[in-house]
Coordinates of C-alpha atoms in Angstrom, one line a residue:
X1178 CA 0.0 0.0 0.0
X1179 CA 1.1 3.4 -1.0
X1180 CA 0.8 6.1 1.4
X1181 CA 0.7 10.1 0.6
X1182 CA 3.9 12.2 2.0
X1183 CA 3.2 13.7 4.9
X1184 CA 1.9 17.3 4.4
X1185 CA 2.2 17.1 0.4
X1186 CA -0.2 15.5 -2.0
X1187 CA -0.2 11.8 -3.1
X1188 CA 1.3 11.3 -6.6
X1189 CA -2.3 10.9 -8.0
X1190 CA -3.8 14.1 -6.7
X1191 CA -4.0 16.9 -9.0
X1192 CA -2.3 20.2 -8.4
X1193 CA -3.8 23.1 -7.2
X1194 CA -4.7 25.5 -10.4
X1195 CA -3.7 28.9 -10.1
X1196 CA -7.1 30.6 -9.9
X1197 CA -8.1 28.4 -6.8
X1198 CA -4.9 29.6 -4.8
X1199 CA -5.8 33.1 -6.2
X1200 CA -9.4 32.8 -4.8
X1201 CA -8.4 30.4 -1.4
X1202 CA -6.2 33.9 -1.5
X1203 CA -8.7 36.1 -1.6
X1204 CA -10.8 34.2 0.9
X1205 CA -8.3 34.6 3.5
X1206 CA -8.1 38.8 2.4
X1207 CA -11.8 39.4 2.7
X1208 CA -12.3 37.4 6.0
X1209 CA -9.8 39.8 7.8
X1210 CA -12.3 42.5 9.4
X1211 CA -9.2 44.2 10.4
X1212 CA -8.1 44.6 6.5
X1213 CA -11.5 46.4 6.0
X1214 CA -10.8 48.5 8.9
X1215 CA -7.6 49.2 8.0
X1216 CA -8.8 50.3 4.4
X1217 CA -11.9 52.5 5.8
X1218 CA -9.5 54.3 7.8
X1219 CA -7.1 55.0 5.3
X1220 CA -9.4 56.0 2.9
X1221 CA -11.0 58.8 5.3
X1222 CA -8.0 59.9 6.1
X1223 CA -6.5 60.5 2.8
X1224 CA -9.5 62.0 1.3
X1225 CA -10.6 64.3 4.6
X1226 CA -7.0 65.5 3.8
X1227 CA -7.7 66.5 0.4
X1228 CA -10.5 68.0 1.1
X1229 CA -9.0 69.9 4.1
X1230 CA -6.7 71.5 2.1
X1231 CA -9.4 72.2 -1.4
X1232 CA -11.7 73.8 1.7
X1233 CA -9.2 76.1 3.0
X1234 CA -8.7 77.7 -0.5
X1235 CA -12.0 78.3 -0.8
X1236 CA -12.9 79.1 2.7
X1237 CA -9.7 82.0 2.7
X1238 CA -10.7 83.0 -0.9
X1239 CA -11.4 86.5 -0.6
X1240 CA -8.2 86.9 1.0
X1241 CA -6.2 86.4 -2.3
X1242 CA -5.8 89.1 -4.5
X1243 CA -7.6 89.5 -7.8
X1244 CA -4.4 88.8 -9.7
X1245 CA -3.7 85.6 -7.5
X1246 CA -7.5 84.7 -7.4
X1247 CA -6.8 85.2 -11.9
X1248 CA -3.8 82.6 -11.9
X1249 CA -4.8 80.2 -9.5
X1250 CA -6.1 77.4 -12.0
X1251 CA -2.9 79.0 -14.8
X1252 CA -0.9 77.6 -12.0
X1253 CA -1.6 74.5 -12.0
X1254 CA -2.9 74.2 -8.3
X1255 CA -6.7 72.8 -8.9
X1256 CA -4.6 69.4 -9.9
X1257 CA -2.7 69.8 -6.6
X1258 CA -5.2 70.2 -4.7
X1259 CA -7.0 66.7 -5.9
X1260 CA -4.1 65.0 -4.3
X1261 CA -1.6 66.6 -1.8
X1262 CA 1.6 65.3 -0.8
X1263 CA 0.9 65.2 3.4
X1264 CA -2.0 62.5 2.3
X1265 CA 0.1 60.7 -0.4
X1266 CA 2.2 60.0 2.6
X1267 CA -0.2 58.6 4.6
X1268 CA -1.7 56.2 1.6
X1269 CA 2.2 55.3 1.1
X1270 CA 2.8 54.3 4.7
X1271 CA -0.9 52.6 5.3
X1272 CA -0.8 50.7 2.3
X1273 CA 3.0 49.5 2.8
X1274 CA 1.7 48.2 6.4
X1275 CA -1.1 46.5 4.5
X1276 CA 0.5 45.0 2.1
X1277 CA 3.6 43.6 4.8
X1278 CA 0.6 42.3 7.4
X1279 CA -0.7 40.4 4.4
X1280 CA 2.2 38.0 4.7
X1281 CA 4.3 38.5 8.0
X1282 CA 0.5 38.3 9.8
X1283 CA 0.5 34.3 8.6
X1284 CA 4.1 34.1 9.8
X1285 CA 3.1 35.5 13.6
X1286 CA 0.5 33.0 13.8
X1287 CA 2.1 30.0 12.2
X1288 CA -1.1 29.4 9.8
X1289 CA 1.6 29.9 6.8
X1290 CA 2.7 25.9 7.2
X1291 CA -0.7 24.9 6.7
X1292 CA -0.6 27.0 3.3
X1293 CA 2.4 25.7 2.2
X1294 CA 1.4 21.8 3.3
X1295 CA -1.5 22.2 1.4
X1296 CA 0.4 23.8 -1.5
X1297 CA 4.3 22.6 -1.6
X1298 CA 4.7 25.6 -4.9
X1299 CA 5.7 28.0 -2.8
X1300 CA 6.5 30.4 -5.5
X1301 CA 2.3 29.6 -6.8
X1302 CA 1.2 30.3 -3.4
X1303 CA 3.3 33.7 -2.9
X1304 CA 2.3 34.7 -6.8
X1305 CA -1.3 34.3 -6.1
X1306 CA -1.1 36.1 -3.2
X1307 CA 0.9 39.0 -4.6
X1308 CA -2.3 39.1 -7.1
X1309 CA -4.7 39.3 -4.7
X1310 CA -3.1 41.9 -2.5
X1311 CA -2.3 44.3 -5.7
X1312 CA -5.8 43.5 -7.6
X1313 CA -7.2 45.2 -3.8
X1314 CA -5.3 48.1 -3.9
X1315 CA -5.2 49.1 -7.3
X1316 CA -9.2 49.2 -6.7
X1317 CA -8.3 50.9 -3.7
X1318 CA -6.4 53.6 -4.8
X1319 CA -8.9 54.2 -8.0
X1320 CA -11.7 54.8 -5.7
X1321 CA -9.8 56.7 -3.2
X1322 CA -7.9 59.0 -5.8
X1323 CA -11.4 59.2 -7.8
X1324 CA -13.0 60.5 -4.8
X1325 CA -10.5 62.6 -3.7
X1326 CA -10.4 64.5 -7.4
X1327 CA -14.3 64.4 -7.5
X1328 CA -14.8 66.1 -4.2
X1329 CA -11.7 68.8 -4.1
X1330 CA -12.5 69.8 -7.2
X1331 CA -16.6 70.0 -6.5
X1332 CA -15.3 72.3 -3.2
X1333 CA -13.5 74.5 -5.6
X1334 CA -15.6 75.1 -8.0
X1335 CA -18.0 76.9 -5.6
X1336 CA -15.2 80.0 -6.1
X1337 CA -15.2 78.7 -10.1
X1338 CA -11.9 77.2 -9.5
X1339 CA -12.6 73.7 -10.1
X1340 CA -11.1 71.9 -13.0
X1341 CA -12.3 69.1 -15.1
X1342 CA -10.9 65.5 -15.1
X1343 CA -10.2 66.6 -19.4
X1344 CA -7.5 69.7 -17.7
X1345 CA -4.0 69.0 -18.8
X1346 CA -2.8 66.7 -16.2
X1347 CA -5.1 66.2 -14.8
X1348 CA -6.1 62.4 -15.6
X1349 CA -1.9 62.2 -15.1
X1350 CA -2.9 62.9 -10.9
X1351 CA -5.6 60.7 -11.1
X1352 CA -4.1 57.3 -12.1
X1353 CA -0.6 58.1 -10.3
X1354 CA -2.4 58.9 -6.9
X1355 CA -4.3 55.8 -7.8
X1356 CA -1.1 53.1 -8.8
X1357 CA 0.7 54.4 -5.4
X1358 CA -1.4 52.4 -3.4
X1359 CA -0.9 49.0 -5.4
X1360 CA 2.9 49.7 -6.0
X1361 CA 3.0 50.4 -2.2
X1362 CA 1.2 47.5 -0.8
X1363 CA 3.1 45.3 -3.3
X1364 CA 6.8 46.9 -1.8
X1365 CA 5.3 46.5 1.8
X1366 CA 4.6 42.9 1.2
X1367 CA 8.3 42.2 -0.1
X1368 CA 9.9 43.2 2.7
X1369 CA 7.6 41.9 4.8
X1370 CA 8.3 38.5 3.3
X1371 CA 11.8 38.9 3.4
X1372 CA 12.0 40.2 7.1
X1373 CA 9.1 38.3 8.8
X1374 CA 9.3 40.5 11.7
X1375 CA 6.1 43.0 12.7
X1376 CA 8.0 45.3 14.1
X1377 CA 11.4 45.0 12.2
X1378 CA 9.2 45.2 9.1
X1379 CA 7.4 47.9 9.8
X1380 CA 10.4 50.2 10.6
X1381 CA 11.7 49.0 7.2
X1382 CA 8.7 50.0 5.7
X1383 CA 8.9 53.9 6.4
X1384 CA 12.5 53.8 5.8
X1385 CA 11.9 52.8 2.3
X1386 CA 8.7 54.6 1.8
X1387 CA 9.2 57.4 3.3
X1388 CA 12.6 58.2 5.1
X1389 CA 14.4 57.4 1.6
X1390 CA 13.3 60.1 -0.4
X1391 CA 13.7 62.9 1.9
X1392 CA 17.5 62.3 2.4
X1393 CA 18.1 62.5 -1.6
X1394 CA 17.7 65.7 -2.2
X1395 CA 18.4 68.4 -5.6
X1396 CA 21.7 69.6 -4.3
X1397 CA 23.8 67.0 -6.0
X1398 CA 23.5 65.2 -9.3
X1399 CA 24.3 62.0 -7.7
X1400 CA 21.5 63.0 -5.0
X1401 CA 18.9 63.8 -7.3
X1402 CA 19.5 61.0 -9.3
X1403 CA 18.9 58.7 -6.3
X1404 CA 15.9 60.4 -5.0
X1405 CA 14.2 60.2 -8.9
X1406 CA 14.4 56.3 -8.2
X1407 CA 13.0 56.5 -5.3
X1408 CA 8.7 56.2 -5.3
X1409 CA 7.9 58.9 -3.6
X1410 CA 9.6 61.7 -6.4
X1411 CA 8.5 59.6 -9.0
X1412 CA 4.3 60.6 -8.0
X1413 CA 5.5 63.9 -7.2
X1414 CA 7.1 64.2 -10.5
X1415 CA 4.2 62.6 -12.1
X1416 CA 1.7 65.3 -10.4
X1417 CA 3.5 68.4 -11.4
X1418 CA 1.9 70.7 -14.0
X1419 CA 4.2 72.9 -16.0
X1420 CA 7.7 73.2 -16.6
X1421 CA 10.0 71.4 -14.1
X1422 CA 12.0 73.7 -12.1
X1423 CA 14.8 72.1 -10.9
X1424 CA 19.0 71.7 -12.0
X1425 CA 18.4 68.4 -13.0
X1426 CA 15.1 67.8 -15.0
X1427 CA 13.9 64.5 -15.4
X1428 CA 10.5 63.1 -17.9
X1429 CA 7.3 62.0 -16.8
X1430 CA 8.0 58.8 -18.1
X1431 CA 11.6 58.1 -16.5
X1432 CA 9.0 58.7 -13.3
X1433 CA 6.4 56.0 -15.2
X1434 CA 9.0 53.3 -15.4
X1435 CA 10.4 54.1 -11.2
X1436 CA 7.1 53.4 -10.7
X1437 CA 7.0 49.8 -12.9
X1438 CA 10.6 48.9 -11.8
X1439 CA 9.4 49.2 -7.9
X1440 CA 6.2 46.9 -8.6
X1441 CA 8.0 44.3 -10.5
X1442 CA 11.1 44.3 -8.4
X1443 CA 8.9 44.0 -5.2
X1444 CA 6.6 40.8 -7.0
X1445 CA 9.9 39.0 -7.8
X1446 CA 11.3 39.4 -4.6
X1447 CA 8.0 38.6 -2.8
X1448 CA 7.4 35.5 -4.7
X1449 CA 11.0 34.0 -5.3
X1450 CA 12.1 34.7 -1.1
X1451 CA 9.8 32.0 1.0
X1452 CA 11.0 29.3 -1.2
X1453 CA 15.1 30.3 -1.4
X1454 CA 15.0 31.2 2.2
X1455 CA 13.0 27.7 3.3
X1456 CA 15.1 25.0 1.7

């Protein structure tokens, strides 16, 4: 008699497919109240900060001067408005937390042997996941950025400052506002599955979301060149409208492909680390 290994399957058992680890995946995403929690919260926060800042130009309007009041959309600031940088930080740092709790949360309780019992591909198991947790924030970050252009730009236009989403650039804010969230949850959950350490994690998480691009600065060519790699210049580049005014200029799309080299760096690194670091 032929026995099944222990905590593997039998050699006639089919493999699992990749959509059923993508939806078991999914399963174990939308079971977690504190994921929706975690979400909600974000996504007041980031939009009340938006908001803040579109209601403040309108509620100090008559305080600017008629030349001012005549510029203020010329400028370029309806756009910034739709998305500021104080709550593209926080929807960097929440969704970097969310994406690393997706994996090292499985760790701290142990429940990732049972997933990989089940499913010996390791690589499968840590793909399918990286799916999941992307597919969630990309939705995310589209309703969040949507909302946030929708209702800045509804505030403004009771001073006739409002833009459409047709205003140069202005679909440009949208969709990068929107692909932080995915880009960041994605980077959270590589170094969350490299670390496998809450707290260790989590400190490695704002250093590399966050602390990272403030110490490049413009001063230096070197400098500059290092902080345009990093995520957060890349959206702030992508956000600008106008001319760049800086020593050393760089394209919208160099800050397009930052943005792509960060997701696909963080998937490989996600997928390929539980199974080198577990033989």
């Amino acid at each position: 008699m032929t026995y099944a290994p222990v905590g593997g399957l039998g050699a006639d058992e089919p493999h699992a497919r990749f959509y059923d680890l993508v939806a078991a995946e999914w399963i174990k995403l939308r079971s977690l109240r504190s994921t929706w929690i975690a979400y909600g919260a974000t996504a007041l926060a980031v939009i009340a900060f938006n908001a803040g800042t579109a209601y403040d130009t309108y509620n100090y309007w008559a305080e600017r001067s008629a030349a001012d009041r005549a510029d203020y959309v010329r400028a370029g600031i309806p756009p910034q408005e739709a998305f500021t940088a104080n709550s593209a930080m926080v929807l960097m740092l929440a969704l970097g937390a969310i994406g690393a709790v997706a994996i090292i949360g499985e760790y701290s309780t142990g429940t990732i042997r049972t997933t990989f019992a089940a499913v010996p591909d390791r690589r499968s198991v840590m793909a399918a996941k990286t799916v999941v947790v992307s597919a969630v924030a990309t939705v995310f970050g589209s309703i969040v950025a949507g909302a946030s252009f929708g209702l800045t730009q509804a505030i403004l236009d009771g001073r006739d400052a409002g833009i459409s989403i047709s205003y140069p650039g202005a679909l440009r804010v949208v969709v990068a506002s929107a692909l932080l969230a995915p880009v960041c949850a994605v980077v959270g959950m590589a170094i969350g599955s490299v670390i496998r350490h809450t707290s260790a994690t989590m400190i490695a998480a704002v250093a590399v979301i966050l602390v990272l691009p403030i110490v490049f600065t413009e001063g230096r060519h070197w400098s500059a060149v290092a902080g345009h790699a990093t995520l957060y210049q890349a959206w702030l580049r992508l956000v600008e409208v106008g001319p760049r005014q800086t020593d050393f200029p760089w394209t919208t799309g160099g800050a397009w492909t930052v943005y792509a080299v960060w997701a696909l760096t963080a998937a490989v690194l996600a997928v390929t680390s539980a199974h080198r670091r577990d033989q």
